[in-house]
């Protein structure tokens, strides 16, 4: 059991029979009444986001999530195949379970698979990934005065807003939590 006062971003807890990851939390101490913790939780099984309020000092069960390092191999129809780097076991995940993460996945990329008591919950991406620009409009000289952006399609099909100086074939570093451009690689 863990106190809600010890919440931190990324912590996984069991509440109301579900597995939840703490996305954001805030300790609130009103002038009148007891303190409480307002939290934003994401269900690891369904992906649903919910805001929940706990009384200060309330106890919740901490979930033991195993993170196994695996390599993304290939897509087999609607299934995506991952291989454990140590035991060479392969698991398949449906596209619906990793819909958001597919925008950043390339073949042979290493990711962490989240498992709870033998059940595969999903994948955890690195903070940033390096992807190549496959399609974008050419930047016109003089367009950068205002520091504008243009859309660019990356090798995985993800479309991000990039500065005008980015061209087709450039390798970019993309933030996986926001799906945004960070810098050129």
Short mmCIF file of C-alpha atoms in Angstrom, two decimals:
data_model
loop_
_atom_site.label_atom_id
_atom_site.label_comp_id
_atom_site.label_asym_id
_atom_site.label_seq_id
_atom_site.Cartn_x
_atom_site.Cartn_y
_atom_site.Cartn_z
CA UNK A 1 0.00 0.00 0.00
CA UNK A 2 1.14 3.53 -0.75
CA UNK A 3 -0.13 6.84 0.56
CA UNK A 4 -1.59 9.27 -1.97
CA UNK A 5 0.78 11.86 -0.47
CA UNK A 6 3.62 9.85 -2.08
CA UNK A 7 2.14 10.05 -5.60
CA UNK A 8 4.56 10.86 -8.41
CA UNK A 9 4.13 10.96 -12.17
CA UNK A 10 4.47 7.50 -13.74
CA UNK A 11 3.47 5.57 -10.59
CA UNK A 12 1.14 2.62 -11.27
CA UNK A 13 -1.66 1.92 -8.78
CA UNK A 14 -4.68 -0.38 -8.40
CA UNK A 15 -7.94 1.46 -7.74
CA UNK A 16 -11.50 0.14 -8.09
CA UNK A 17 -10.27 -3.10 -9.69
CA UNK A 18 -8.37 -1.27 -12.45
CA UNK A 19 -4.72 -0.58 -13.16
CA UNK A 20 -3.99 3.13 -13.39
CA UNK A 21 -0.88 5.19 -14.16
CA UNK A 22 -0.59 8.60 -12.47
CA UNK A 23 -0.31 11.16 -15.29
CA UNK A 24 -0.50 14.27 -13.13
CA UNK A 25 -1.29 15.09 -9.51
CA UNK A 26 -1.72 18.13 -7.30
CA UNK A 27 -1.81 18.46 -3.51
CA UNK A 28 -4.58 20.88 -2.52
CA UNK A 29 -4.80 22.44 0.94
CA UNK A 30 -7.92 24.59 1.08
CA UNK A 31 -8.22 27.25 3.75
CA UNK A 32 -11.22 25.47 5.18
CA UNK A 33 -11.55 21.70 5.33
CA UNK A 34 -9.15 18.78 4.92
CA UNK A 35 -6.36 18.57 2.37
CA UNK A 36 -6.78 16.32 -0.66
CA UNK A 37 -4.90 15.10 -3.73
CA UNK A 38 -6.38 15.76 -7.17
CA UNK A 39 -4.97 13.32 -9.73
CA UNK A 40 -5.22 12.53 -13.43
CA UNK A 41 -5.05 8.78 -14.01
CA UNK A 42 -4.83 6.68 -17.20
CA UNK A 43 -6.26 3.17 -17.27
CA UNK A 44 -3.53 0.85 -18.59
CA UNK A 45 -6.02 -1.66 -19.99
CA UNK A 46 -8.38 0.69 -21.83
CA UNK A 47 -6.34 3.89 -22.20
CA UNK A 48 -9.17 5.95 -20.69
CA UNK A 49 -8.11 9.05 -18.73
CA UNK A 50 -9.98 9.92 -15.54
CA UNK A 51 -9.62 12.61 -12.90
CA UNK A 52 -9.90 11.29 -9.36
CA UNK A 53 -9.71 13.01 -5.99
CA UNK A 54 -8.29 11.28 -2.90
CA UNK A 55 -8.34 12.43 0.72
CA UNK A 56 -4.86 13.29 2.02
CA UNK A 57 -3.28 10.25 3.68
CA UNK A 58 -5.58 7.76 1.94
CA UNK A 59 -3.88 4.48 1.03
CA UNK A 60 -4.02 2.78 -2.38
CA UNK A 61 -2.45 -0.44 -3.65
CA UNK A 62 0.74 -0.06 -5.65
CA UNK A 63 0.78 -2.32 -8.73
CA UNK A 64 3.94 -4.25 -9.55
CA UNK A 65 4.47 -3.72 -13.27
CA UNK A 66 7.25 -5.65 -14.99
CA UNK A 67 8.98 -3.73 -17.77
CA UNK A 68 10.60 -6.15 -20.21
CA UNK A 69 12.95 -4.82 -22.86
CA UNK A 70 11.80 -6.05 -26.25
CA UNK A 71 12.47 -5.38 -29.90
CA UNK A 72 9.73 -4.50 -32.40
CA UNK A 73 10.06 -6.97 -35.28
CA UNK A 74 7.22 -6.53 -37.78
CA UNK A 75 3.51 -6.09 -38.39
CA UNK A 76 1.55 -9.23 -39.22
CA UNK A 77 -1.83 -7.94 -40.40
CA UNK A 78 -3.49 -6.37 -37.36
CA UNK A 79 -0.94 -7.93 -34.98
CA UNK A 80 2.47 -6.45 -34.13
CA UNK A 81 5.27 -8.83 -33.13
CA UNK A 82 7.81 -8.07 -30.38
CA UNK A 83 10.75 -10.24 -29.30
CA UNK A 84 12.30 -10.48 -25.83
CA UNK A 85 16.01 -9.66 -26.17
CA UNK A 86 17.06 -12.20 -23.53
CA UNK A 87 14.82 -15.26 -23.99
CA UNK A 88 13.92 -14.65 -27.68
CA UNK A 89 10.24 -15.24 -26.84
CA UNK A 90 7.87 -13.47 -29.20
CA UNK A 91 4.57 -11.84 -28.28
CA UNK A 92 1.92 -10.29 -30.48
CA UNK A 93 -0.04 -7.16 -29.61
CA UNK A 94 -3.13 -6.00 -31.51
CA UNK A 95 -2.88 -2.64 -33.28
CA UNK A 96 -5.82 -1.35 -31.20
CA UNK A 97 -3.78 -1.76 -27.97
CA UNK A 98 -0.85 0.32 -29.25
CA UNK A 99 -2.61 2.72 -31.62
CA UNK A 100 -0.80 5.88 -30.42
CA UNK A 101 2.62 4.19 -30.13
CA UNK A 102 2.48 2.89 -33.72
CA UNK A 103 3.10 6.45 -34.96
CA UNK A 104 6.64 6.22 -33.56
CA UNK A 105 7.54 2.53 -34.02
CA UNK A 106 10.12 1.43 -36.57
CA UNK A 107 11.26 -2.14 -37.19
CA UNK A 108 14.10 -3.32 -34.88
CA UNK A 109 13.37 -0.50 -32.39
CA UNK A 110 13.79 -1.36 -28.70
CA UNK A 111 10.85 -0.61 -26.38
CA UNK A 112 9.69 -1.65 -22.90
CA UNK A 113 6.65 -3.93 -22.72
CA UNK A 114 4.56 -3.41 -19.57
CA UNK A 115 3.33 -6.66 -18.02
CA UNK A 116 1.15 -7.28 -14.95
CA UNK A 117 0.87 -10.85 -13.64
CA UNK A 118 1.54 -12.29 -17.11
CA UNK A 119 -0.91 -9.93 -18.86
CA UNK A 120 0.57 -7.60 -21.48
CA UNK A 121 -0.69 -4.05 -20.90
CA UNK A 122 1.08 -2.09 -23.60
CA UNK A 123 4.41 -0.58 -24.58
CA UNK A 124 6.48 2.25 -23.21
CA UNK A 125 8.36 4.28 -25.80
CA UNK A 126 11.65 6.10 -25.26
CA UNK A 127 11.25 9.85 -24.59
CA UNK A 128 12.44 10.71 -28.09
CA UNK A 129 12.79 8.83 -31.38
CA UNK A 130 14.71 9.60 -34.56
CA UNK A 131 12.59 9.53 -37.72
CA UNK A 132 13.19 10.52 -41.34
CA UNK A 133 11.11 13.09 -43.24
CA UNK A 134 9.50 11.44 -46.28
CA UNK A 135 7.39 14.35 -47.51
CA UNK A 136 7.33 18.09 -46.89
CA UNK A 137 7.03 21.27 -48.92
CA UNK A 138 10.34 22.92 -49.78
CA UNK A 139 11.19 25.94 -47.65
CA UNK A 140 11.33 29.20 -49.60
CA UNK A 141 14.14 31.63 -48.87
CA UNK A 142 12.89 34.46 -46.71
CA UNK A 143 10.10 32.43 -45.12
CA UNK A 144 11.90 32.18 -41.77
CA UNK A 145 11.50 35.80 -40.66
CA UNK A 146 8.53 35.00 -38.46
CA UNK A 147 9.82 31.57 -37.39
CA UNK A 148 6.84 29.74 -38.88
CA UNK A 149 6.24 26.04 -39.33
CA UNK A 150 5.03 23.66 -42.03
CA UNK A 151 3.66 20.10 -41.92
CA UNK A 152 6.04 17.19 -42.56
CA UNK A 153 5.18 13.51 -43.01
CA UNK A 154 7.64 11.12 -41.35
CA UNK A 155 8.57 7.54 -42.30
CA UNK A 156 5.98 6.07 -39.91
CA UNK A 157 3.15 8.21 -41.33
CA UNK A 158 3.17 10.68 -38.42
CA UNK A 159 2.59 14.31 -39.43
CA UNK A 160 4.35 16.96 -37.31
CA UNK A 161 4.84 20.70 -37.58
CA UNK A 162 8.49 21.52 -38.38
CA UNK A 163 10.48 24.73 -39.07
CA UNK A 164 10.81 25.88 -42.70
CA UNK A 165 14.47 24.81 -42.98
CA UNK A 166 13.61 21.07 -42.67
CA UNK A 167 13.73 19.21 -46.01
CA UNK A 168 12.82 15.73 -47.27
CA UNK A 169 15.40 13.13 -46.19
CA UNK A 170 16.33 15.01 -42.99
CA UNK A 171 16.41 12.95 -39.79
CA UNK A 172 14.47 14.55 -36.92
CA UNK A 173 14.23 13.93 -33.20
CA UNK A 174 10.56 13.67 -32.18
CA UNK A 175 9.15 13.87 -28.63
CA UNK A 176 6.99 10.75 -28.17
CA UNK A 177 4.82 12.08 -25.33
CA UNK A 178 3.61 15.12 -27.34
CA UNK A 179 4.30 13.94 -30.89
CA UNK A 180 6.22 17.14 -31.59
CA UNK A 181 9.45 18.20 -33.32
CA UNK A 182 12.46 18.63 -31.01
CA UNK A 183 15.45 19.13 -33.33
CA UNK A 184 17.35 17.79 -36.31
CA UNK A 185 19.36 14.63 -35.63
#
